[in-house]
């Protein structure tokens, strides 16, 4: 079972940051509604991209595009999950 752990600081770095000094952060004092809206926006964008890819003919795709698509999906989904995690902790 997950236990409640208060945030160490107001700004929580996104897990998708690639550097030791994070540039993109989540404001843990943001309203739950704002956090959920931001999470939904990112997850909806990832879902829309997946739907577009599902409808495309992969014979027309270039192999070099696959890592770019995967990276975009990873960033959108990881950021969305990070936002949901902060919103979820606000409930407790």
Coordinates of C-alpha atoms in Angstrom, one line a residue:
X1 CA 0.0 0.0 0.0
X2 CA 1.3 3.5 -0.8
X3 CA 1.9 5.7 2.1
X4 CA 1.6 9.4 2.2
X5 CA 5.0 11.2 1.8
X6 CA 4.9 15.0 1.9
X7 CA 6.8 16.8 -0.8
X8 CA 10.3 17.9 0.2
X9 CA 9.9 21.2 -1.6
X10 CA 7.2 23.1 -3.4
X11 CA 8.6 22.4 -6.9
X12 CA 8.9 18.8 -7.9
X13 CA 11.1 18.0 -10.9
X14 CA 9.6 16.0 -13.8
X15 CA 11.0 12.5 -14.1
X16 CA 11.4 13.1 -17.8
X17 CA 14.2 15.7 -17.1
X18 CA 17.5 14.5 -18.6
X19 CA 19.8 16.7 -16.5
X20 CA 20.9 16.9 -12.9
X21 CA 19.6 20.5 -12.6
X22 CA 15.9 20.1 -13.6
X23 CA 14.4 22.9 -15.7
X24 CA 10.8 21.6 -15.8
X25 CA 9.0 21.2 -12.5
X26 CA 5.5 20.7 -11.1
X27 CA 4.2 23.3 -8.6
X28 CA 2.9 21.0 -5.8
X29 CA 0.9 24.0 -4.5
X30 CA -1.1 24.2 -7.7
X31 CA -4.8 23.3 -7.4
X32 CA -5.8 19.7 -8.0
X33 CA -8.0 20.8 -10.9
X34 CA -5.1 22.5 -12.6
X35 CA -2.9 19.4 -12.1
X36 CA -5.5 17.1 -13.4
X37 CA -6.2 19.4 -16.5
X38 CA -2.4 19.5 -17.3
X39 CA -2.2 15.7 -16.9
X40 CA -5.2 15.1 -19.1
X41 CA -3.8 17.5 -21.8
X42 CA -0.6 15.5 -22.0
X43 CA -2.3 12.1 -21.9
X44 CA -4.8 13.2 -24.5
X45 CA -2.0 14.3 -26.8
X46 CA -0.3 11.0 -26.4
X47 CA -3.6 9.1 -27.1
X48 CA -4.3 11.2 -30.2
X49 CA -0.8 10.5 -31.5
X50 CA -1.3 6.8 -30.9
X51 CA -4.6 6.9 -32.8
X52 CA -3.0 8.7 -35.7
X53 CA -0.2 6.1 -35.8
X54 CA -2.8 3.3 -35.7
X55 CA -4.5 4.7 -38.7
X56 CA -1.4 5.2 -40.8
X57 CA 0.1 2.7 -43.2
X58 CA 3.5 1.8 -41.7
X59 CA 4.9 1.0 -45.1
X60 CA 5.1 4.7 -45.7
X61 CA 6.9 5.3 -42.4
X62 CA 10.6 5.9 -42.2
X63 CA 12.5 3.8 -39.6
X64 CA 14.4 6.8 -38.3
X65 CA 11.0 8.4 -37.2
X66 CA 10.3 5.6 -34.7
X67 CA 12.7 6.8 -31.9
X68 CA 11.3 10.4 -32.3
X69 CA 7.7 9.1 -32.0
X70 CA 8.6 7.0 -29.0
X71 CA 10.4 9.9 -27.3
X72 CA 7.4 12.2 -27.8
X73 CA 5.0 9.5 -26.4
X74 CA 7.3 8.9 -23.4
X75 CA 7.6 12.6 -22.5
X76 CA 3.8 13.1 -22.7
X77 CA 2.9 10.0 -20.7
X78 CA 5.7 10.4 -18.1
X79 CA 4.8 14.1 -17.5
X80 CA 1.1 13.1 -17.3
X81 CA 1.8 10.4 -14.8
X82 CA 4.0 12.8 -12.7
X83 CA 1.1 15.3 -12.6
X84 CA -1.4 12.7 -11.6
X85 CA 0.9 11.5 -8.8
X86 CA 1.0 15.1 -7.4
X87 CA -2.8 15.5 -7.7
X88 CA -3.3 12.1 -6.0
X89 CA -1.1 13.1 -3.1
X90 CA -3.3 16.2 -2.6
X91 CA -6.3 14.0 -1.8
X92 CA -4.5 12.4 1.2

